[in-house]
CSV table of C-alpha atoms in Angstrom, one decimal:
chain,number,residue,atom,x,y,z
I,1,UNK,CA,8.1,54.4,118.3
I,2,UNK,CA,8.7,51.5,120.6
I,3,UNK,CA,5.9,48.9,120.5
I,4,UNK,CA,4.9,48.5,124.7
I,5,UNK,CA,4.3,44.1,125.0
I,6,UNK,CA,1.9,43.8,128.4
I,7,UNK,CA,2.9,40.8,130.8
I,8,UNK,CA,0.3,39.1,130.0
I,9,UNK,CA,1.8,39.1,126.0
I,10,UNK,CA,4.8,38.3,126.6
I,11,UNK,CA,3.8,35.4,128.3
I,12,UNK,CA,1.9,33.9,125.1
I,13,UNK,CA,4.6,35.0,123.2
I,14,UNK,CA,6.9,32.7,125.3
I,15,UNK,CA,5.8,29.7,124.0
I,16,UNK,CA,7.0,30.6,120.2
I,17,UNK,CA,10.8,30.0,121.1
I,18,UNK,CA,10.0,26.4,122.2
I,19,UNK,CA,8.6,25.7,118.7
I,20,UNK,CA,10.9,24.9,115.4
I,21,UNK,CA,10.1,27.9,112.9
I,22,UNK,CA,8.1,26.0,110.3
I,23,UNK,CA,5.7,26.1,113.3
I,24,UNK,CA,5.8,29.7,114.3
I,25,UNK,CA,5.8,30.5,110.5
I,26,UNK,CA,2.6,28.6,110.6
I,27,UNK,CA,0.9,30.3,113.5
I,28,UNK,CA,1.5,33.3,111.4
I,29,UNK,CA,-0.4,32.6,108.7
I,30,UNK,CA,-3.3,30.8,110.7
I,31,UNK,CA,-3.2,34.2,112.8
I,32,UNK,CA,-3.6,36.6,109.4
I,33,UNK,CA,-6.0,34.3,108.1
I,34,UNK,CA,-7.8,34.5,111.2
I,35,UNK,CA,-7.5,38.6,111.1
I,36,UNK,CA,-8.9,38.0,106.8
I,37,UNK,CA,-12.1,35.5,107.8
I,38,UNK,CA,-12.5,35.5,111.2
I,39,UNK,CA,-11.4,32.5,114.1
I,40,UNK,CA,-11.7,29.1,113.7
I,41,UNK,CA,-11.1,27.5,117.0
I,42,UNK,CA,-11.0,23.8,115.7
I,43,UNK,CA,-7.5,24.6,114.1
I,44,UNK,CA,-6.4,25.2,117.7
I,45,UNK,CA,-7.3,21.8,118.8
I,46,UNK,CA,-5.2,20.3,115.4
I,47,UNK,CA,-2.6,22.2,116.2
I,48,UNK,CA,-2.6,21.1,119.8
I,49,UNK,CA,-2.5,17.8,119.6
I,50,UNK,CA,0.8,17.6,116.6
I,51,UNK,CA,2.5,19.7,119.1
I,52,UNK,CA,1.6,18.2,122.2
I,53,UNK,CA,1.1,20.8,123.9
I,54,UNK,CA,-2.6,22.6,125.9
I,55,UNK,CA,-4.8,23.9,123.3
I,56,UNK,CA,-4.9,27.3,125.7
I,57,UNK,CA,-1.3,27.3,125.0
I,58,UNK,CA,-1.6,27.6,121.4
I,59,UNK,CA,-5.0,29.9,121.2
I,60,UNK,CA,-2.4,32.4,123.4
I,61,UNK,CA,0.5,31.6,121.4
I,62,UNK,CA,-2.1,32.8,118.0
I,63,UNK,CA,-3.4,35.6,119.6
I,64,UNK,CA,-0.3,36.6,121.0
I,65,UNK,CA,1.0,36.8,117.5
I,66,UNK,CA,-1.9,38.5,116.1
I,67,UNK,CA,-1.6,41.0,118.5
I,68,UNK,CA,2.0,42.0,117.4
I,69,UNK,CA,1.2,42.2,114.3
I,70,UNK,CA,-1.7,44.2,114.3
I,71,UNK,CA,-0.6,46.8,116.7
I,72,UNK,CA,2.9,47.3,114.4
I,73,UNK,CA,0.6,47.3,111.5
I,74,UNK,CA,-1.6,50.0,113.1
I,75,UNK,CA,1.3,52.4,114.2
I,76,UNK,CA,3.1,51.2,111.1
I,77,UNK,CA,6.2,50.8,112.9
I,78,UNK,CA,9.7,51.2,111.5
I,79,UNK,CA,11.9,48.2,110.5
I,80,UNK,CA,14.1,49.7,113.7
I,81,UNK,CA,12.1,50.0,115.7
I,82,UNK,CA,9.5,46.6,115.5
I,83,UNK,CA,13.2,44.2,115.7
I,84,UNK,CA,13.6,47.0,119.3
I,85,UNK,CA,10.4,46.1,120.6
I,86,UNK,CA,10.6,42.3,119.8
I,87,UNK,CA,14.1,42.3,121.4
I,88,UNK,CA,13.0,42.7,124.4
I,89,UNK,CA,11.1,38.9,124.5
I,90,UNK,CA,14.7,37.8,124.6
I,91,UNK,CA,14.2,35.6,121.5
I,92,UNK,CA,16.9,34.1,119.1
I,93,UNK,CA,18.5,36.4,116.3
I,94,UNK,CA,16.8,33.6,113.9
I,95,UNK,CA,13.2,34.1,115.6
I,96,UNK,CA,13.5,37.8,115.5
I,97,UNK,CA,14.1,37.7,112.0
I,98,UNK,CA,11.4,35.5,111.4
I,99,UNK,CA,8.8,37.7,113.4
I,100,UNK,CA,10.4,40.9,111.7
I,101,UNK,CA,9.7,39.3,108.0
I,102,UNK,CA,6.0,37.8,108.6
I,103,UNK,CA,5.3,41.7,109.8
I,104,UNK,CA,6.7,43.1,106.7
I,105,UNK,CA,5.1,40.6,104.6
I,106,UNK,CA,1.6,40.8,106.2
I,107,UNK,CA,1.5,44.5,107.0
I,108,UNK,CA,-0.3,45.9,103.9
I,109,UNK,CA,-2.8,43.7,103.7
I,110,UNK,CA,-3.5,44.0,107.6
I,111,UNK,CA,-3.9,47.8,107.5
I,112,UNK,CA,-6.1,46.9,104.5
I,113,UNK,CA,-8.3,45.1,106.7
I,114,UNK,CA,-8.2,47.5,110.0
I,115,UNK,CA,-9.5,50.0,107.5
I,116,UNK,CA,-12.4,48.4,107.3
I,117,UNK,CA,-13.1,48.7,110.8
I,118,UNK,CA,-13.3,52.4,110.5
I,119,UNK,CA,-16.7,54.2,110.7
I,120,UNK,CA,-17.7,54.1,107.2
I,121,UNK,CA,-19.9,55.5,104.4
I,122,UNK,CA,-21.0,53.3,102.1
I,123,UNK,CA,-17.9,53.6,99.4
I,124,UNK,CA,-18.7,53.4,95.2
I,125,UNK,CA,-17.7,50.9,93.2
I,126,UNK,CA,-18.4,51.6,90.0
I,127,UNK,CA,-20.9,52.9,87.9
I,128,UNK,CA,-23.3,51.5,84.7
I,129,UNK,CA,-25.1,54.1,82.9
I,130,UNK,CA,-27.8,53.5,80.1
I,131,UNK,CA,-29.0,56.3,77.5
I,132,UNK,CA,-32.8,56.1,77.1
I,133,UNK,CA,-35.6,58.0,75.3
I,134,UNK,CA,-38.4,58.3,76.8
I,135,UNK,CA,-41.2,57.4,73.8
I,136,UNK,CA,-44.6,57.8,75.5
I,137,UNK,CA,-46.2,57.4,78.6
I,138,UNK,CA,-49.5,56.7,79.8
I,139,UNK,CA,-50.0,60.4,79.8
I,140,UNK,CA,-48.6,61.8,77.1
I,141,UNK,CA,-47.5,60.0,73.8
I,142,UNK,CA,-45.0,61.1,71.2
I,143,UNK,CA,-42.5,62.3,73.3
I,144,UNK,CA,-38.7,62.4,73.0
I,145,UNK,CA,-37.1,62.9,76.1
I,146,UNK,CA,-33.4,61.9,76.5
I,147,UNK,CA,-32.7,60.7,79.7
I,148,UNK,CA,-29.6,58.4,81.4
I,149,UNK,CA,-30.3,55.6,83.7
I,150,UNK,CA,-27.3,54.7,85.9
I,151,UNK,CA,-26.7,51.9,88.2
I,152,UNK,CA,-24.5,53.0,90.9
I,153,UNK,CA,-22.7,50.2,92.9
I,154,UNK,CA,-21.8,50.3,96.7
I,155,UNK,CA,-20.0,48.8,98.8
I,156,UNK,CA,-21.9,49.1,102.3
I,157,UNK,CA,-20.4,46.9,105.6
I,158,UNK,CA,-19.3,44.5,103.4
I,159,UNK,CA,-22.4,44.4,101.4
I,160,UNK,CA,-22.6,45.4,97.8
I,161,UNK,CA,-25.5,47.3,97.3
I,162,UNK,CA,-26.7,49.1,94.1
I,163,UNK,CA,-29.3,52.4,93.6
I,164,UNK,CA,-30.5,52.5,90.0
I,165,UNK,CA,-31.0,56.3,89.0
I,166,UNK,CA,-32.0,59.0,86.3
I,167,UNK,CA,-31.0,62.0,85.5
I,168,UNK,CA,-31.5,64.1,82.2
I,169,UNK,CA,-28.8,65.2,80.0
I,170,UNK,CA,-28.5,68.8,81.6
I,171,UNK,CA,-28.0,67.7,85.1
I,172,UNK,CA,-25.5,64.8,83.7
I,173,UNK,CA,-23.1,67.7,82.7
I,174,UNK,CA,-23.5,69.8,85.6
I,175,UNK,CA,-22.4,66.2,87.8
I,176,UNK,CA,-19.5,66.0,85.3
I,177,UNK,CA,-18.2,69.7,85.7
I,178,UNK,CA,-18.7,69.7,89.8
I,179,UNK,CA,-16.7,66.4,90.3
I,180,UNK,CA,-14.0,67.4,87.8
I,181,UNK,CA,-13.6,70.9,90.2
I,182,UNK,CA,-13.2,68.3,92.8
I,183,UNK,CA,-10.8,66.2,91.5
I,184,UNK,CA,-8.9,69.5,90.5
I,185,UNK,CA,-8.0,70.4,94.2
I,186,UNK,CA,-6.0,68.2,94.7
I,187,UNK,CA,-3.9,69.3,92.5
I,188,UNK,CA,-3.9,72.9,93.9
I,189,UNK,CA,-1.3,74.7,96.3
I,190,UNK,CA,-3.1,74.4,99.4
I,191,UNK,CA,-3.7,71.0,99.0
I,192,UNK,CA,0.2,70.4,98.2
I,193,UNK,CA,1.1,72.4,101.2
I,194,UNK,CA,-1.3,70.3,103.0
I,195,UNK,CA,0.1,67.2,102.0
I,196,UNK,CA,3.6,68.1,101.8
I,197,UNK,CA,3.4,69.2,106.0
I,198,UNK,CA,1.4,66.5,107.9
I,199,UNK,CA,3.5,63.8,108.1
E,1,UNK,CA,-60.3,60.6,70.7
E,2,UNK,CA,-62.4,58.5,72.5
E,3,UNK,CA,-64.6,60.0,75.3
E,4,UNK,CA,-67.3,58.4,77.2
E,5,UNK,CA,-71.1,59.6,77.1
E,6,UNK,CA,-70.9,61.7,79.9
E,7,UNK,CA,-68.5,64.1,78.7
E,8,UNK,CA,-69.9,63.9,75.1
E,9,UNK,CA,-73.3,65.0,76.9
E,10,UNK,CA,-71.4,67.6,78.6
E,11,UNK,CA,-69.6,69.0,75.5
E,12,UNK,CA,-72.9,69.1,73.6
E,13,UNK,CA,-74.5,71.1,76.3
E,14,UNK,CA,-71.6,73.7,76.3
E,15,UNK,CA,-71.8,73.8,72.2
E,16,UNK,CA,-75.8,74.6,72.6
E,17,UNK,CA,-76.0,78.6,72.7
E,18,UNK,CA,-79.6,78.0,74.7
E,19,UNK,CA,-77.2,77.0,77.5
E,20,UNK,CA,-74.3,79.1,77.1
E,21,UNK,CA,-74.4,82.2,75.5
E,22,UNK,CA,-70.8,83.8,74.1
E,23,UNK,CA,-70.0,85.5,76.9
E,24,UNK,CA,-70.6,82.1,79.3
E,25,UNK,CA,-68.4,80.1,77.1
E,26,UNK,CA,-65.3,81.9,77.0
E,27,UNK,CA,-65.8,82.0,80.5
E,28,UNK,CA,-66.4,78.5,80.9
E,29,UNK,CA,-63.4,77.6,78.6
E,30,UNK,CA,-60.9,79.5,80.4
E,31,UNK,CA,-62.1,78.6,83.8
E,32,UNK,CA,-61.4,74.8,82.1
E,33,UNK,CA,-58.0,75.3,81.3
E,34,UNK,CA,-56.8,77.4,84.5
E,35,UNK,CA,-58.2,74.6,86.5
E,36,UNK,CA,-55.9,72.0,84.7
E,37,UNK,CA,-53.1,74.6,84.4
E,38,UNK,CA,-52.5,77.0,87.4
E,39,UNK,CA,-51.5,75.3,90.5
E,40,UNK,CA,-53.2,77.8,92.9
E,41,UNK,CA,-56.7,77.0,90.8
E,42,UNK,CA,-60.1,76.0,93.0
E,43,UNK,CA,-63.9,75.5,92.7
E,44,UNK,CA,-63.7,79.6,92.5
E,45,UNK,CA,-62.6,79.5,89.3
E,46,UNK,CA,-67.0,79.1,88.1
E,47,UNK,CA,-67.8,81.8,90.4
E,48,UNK,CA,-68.8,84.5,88.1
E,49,UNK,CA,-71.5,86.8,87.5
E,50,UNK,CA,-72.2,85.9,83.8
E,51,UNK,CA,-72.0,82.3,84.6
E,52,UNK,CA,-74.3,82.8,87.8
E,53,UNK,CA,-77.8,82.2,85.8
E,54,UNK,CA,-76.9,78.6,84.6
E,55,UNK,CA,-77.6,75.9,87.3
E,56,UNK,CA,-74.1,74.7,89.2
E,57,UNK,CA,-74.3,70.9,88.2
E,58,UNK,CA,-74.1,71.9,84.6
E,59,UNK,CA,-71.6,74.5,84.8
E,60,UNK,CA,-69.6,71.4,86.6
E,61,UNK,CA,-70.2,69.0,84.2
E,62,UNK,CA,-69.5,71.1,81.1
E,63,UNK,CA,-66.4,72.2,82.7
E,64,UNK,CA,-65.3,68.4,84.1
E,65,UNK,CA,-66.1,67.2,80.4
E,66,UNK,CA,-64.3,70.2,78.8
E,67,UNK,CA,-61.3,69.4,80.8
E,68,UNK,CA,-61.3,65.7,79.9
E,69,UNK,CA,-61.5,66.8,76.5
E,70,UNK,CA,-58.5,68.9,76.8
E,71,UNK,CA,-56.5,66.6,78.5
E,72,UNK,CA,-57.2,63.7,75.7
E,73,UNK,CA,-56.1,66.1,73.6
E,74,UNK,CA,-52.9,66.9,75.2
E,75,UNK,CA,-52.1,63.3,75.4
E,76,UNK,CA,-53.1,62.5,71.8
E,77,UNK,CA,-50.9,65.5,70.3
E,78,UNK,CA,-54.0,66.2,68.7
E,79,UNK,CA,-53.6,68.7,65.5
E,80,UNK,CA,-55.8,71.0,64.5
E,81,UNK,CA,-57.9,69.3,62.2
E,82,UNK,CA,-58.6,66.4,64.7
E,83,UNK,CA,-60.0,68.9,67.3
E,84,UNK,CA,-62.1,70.7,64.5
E,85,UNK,CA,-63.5,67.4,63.4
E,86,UNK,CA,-64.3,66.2,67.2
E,87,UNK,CA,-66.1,69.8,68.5
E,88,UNK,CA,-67.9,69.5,64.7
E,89,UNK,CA,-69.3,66.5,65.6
E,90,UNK,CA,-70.5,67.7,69.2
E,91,UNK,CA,-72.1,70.3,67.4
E,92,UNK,CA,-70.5,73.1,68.1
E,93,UNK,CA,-70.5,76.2,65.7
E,94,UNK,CA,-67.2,77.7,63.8
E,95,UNK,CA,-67.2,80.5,66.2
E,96,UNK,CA,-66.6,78.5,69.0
E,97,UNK,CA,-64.3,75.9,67.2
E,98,UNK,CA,-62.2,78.5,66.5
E,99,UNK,CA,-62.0,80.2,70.5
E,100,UNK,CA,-61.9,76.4,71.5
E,101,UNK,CA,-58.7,75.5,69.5
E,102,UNK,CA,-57.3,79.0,70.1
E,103,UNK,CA,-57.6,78.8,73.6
E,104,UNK,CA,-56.0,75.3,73.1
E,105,UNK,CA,-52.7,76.3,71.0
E,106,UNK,CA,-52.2,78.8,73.6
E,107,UNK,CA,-52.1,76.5,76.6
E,108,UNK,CA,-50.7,73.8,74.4
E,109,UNK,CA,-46.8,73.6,75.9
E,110,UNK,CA,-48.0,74.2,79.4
E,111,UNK,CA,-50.6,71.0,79.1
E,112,UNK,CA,-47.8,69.2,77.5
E,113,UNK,CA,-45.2,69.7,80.0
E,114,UNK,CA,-47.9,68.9,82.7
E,115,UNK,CA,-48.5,65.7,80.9
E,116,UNK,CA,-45.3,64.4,80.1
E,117,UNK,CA,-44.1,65.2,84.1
E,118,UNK,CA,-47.1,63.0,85.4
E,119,UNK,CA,-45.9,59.1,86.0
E,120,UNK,CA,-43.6,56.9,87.5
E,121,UNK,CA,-40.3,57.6,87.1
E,122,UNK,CA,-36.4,56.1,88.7
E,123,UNK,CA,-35.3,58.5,91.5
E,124,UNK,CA,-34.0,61.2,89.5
E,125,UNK,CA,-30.3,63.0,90.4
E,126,UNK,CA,-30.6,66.5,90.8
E,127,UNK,CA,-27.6,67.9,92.4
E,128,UNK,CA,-24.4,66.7,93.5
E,129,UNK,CA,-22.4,68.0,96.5
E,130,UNK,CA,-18.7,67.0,97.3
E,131,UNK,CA,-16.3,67.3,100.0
E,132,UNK,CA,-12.7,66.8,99.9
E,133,UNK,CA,-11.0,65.2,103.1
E,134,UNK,CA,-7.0,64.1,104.1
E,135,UNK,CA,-7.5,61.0,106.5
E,136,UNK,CA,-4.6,61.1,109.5
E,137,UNK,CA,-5.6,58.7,111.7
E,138,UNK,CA,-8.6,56.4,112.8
E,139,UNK,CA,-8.6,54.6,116.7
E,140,UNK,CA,-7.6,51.5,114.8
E,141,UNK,CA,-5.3,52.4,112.1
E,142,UNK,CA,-3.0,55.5,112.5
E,143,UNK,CA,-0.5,57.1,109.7
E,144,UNK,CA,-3.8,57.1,106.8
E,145,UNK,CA,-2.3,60.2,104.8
E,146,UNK,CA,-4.2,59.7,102.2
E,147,UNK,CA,-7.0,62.0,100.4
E,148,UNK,CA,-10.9,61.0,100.6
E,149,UNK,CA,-14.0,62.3,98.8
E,150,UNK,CA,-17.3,62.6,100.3
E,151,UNK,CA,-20.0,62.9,97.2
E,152,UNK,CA,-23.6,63.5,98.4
E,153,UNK,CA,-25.9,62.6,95.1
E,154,UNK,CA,-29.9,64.8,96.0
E,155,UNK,CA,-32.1,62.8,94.7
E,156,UNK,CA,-35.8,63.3,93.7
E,157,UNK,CA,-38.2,60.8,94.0
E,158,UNK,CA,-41.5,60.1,92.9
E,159,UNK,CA,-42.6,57.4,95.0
E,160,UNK,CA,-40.7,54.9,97.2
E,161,UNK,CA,-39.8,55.7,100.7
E,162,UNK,CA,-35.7,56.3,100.0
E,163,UNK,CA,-34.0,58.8,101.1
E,164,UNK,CA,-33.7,61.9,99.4
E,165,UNK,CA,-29.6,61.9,99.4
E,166,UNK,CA,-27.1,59.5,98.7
E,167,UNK,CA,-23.8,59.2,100.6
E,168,UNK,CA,-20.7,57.6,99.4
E,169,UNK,CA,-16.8,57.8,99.8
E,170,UNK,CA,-14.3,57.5,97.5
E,171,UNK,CA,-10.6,58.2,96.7
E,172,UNK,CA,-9.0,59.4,93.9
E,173,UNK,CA,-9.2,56.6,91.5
E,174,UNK,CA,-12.5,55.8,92.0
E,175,UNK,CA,-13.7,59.5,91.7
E,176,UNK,CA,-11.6,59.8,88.6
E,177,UNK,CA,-13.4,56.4,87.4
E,178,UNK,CA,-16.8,57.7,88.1
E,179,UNK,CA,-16.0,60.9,86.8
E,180,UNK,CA,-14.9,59.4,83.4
E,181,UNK,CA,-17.8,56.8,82.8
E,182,UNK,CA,-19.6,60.3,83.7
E,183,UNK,CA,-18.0,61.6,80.5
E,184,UNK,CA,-18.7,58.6,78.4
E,185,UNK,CA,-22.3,58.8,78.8
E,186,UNK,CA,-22.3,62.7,78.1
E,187,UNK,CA,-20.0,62.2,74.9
E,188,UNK,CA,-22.3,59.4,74.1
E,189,UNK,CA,-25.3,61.8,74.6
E,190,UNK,CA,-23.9,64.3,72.6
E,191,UNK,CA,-23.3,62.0,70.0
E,192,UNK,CA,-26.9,60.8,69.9
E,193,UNK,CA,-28.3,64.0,69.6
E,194,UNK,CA,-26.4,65.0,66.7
E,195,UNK,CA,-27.6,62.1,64.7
């Protein structure tokens, strides 16, 4: 699958060609930085002004990168076929190769990141537990009542969140025997078939 | 035990056969434990014939200061001797000791369990539901193929206004690492209880 570059793109890309490859190798890590943390607009102006060149021209030039990258990423594009789609710019063997590496190199960690982006549930994280007895309460003294406290923690939109719960020693094996069924189907023949035939 | 006048009054009054003949006591001693004990229990519960000839405010405070009485009990884990002692000293005769802590052993678990289920507790797990999922694509990230769990935790609460279900997604390591901290905890359990 051929990556489709817009006029507009190409046009930002343009500028990379006029730039020695220490630069453009450069813009690539400002732009995956930029995809990990977010934009900073004042490296623009820096880089700018070494180059001598607008700082429009090198915003484009940034996001014009980012943009390849992230759509190859996103379609995770073959070898083949992301040096076809760059070809196209008309850029040197060298520059292709250069553009062709920083994809490889970058790629897992920028689906990483996209898949944040996806609607989400809040995912786990891990889990504390705690086994208590229960001694006495305001309403009824000399009891023993087993009971585990766990601390479950989320991850939530970024956020780390954590719901502190009980259960008693019956329900704790029933939890244990459902999720092992689930992790079990997996491992059964409908879910191999499944697995083996989207592709 | 520890009760206030009021109920020491009211105890004395059921013990004193002027006020409550045999027949009215039993009566008044049941109707005191199904008020504490069955769920679908009301004011009804006095409305007898036999107990009709004794004025309403005393059959209400015997029965409010017999139920107290139970209920300190309950939470004491009083034995027998401690309840003899306390319903000697209130005057009551042997005959009615002896229905009184009868009546008692008999309801003993029910008042216990009813006890030890009252106060604040953490939002208690109670069931666990799961759903198995194989992700293909998302509008931002396509080629996923990769398996995803969806565990729904119901949870009880007591108090606090949380929800009574928790959602969370995970993949196959981190079900298999909650599932075996899961494990430790019940090994651990089992452990502990065969000390």
């Amino acid at each position: 699958m051929l990556l489709e570059l817009s006029e507009e793109h190409r046009e930002h890309l343009a500028f990379l060609p006029g730039v020695d490859r220490a630069v453009v190798a450069e813009f690539g890590r400002i732009a995956v930085e930029f995809l990990r943390r977010g934009s900073n607009p004042k490296i623009y102006e820096g880089a700018a002004r070494k180059l001598n060149v607008s700082r429009d021209t090198v915003q484009h030039g940034v996001e014009g990168l980012t943009y390849l990258l992230t759509e190859s990423s996103k379609l995770m594009i073959s070898e083949l076929d992301f040096q076809d789609s760059v070809f196209v710019l008309g850029f040197s063997e060298e520059l292709n190769r250069l553009l062709l590496q920083l994809y490889l190199d970058n790629r897992k960690e920028i689906r990483t990141i996209l898949s944040e982006l996806a609607p989400g549930l809040p995912s786990y994280h891990s889990l504390e537990w705690r086994l208590d007895a229960q001694l006495a309460s305001r309403s009824l003294r000399q009891q023993i009542k087993p009971s585990v406290t766990i601390k479950l923690h989320l991850h939530e939109n970024g956020d780390h969140t954590t719901r502190v719960l009980q259960t008693d020693p019956a329900t704790l094996l029933h939890l244990v025997q459902q999720l092992e069924q689930a992790l079990g189907e997996m491992k059964t023949k409908h879910c191999r078939r499944v697995v083996r035939n989207i592709k | 035990m520890e009760l206030s006048e009021y109920v020491q009054q009211g105890l004395q009054m059921l013990a004193d056969p002027g006020c409550f003949g045999p027949g009215a006591f039993a009566l008044l001693l049941r109707a005191a434990f199904q008020s504490l004990l069955d769920a679908q229990a009301d004011a009804a519960v006095l409305d007898h014939p036999d107990l009709k000839h004794i004025d309403p405010v005393v059959l209400k405070h015997c029965q409010a200061a017999a139920a107290t009485w139970i209920l300190e009990a309950g939470k004491q884990r009083a034995d027998k001797s401690a309840l003899s002692t306390y319903l000697e000293e209130c005057k009551f005769d042997r005959e009615r000791i002896e229905l009184f802590c009868t009546e008692y052993q008999n309801n003993k678990n029910s008042l216990e369990t009813l006890l030890g289920s009252l106060g604040r507790s953490l939002p208690h797990i109670t069931d666990v539901s799961w759903r198995l999922e194989y992700q293909i694509k998302t509008n931002q990230l396509h080629k996923l193929y990769r398996p995803a769990y969806l565990v729904t935790l119901n949870v009880e609460n007591t108090d606090s206004g949380s929800p009574p279900e928790i959602n969370f997604s995970c993949n196959m390591e981190q079900l298999q690492d909650l599932v075996g901290k899961l494990k430790d905890a019940s090994k651990s359990l089992e452990r502990a209880t065969q000390l």
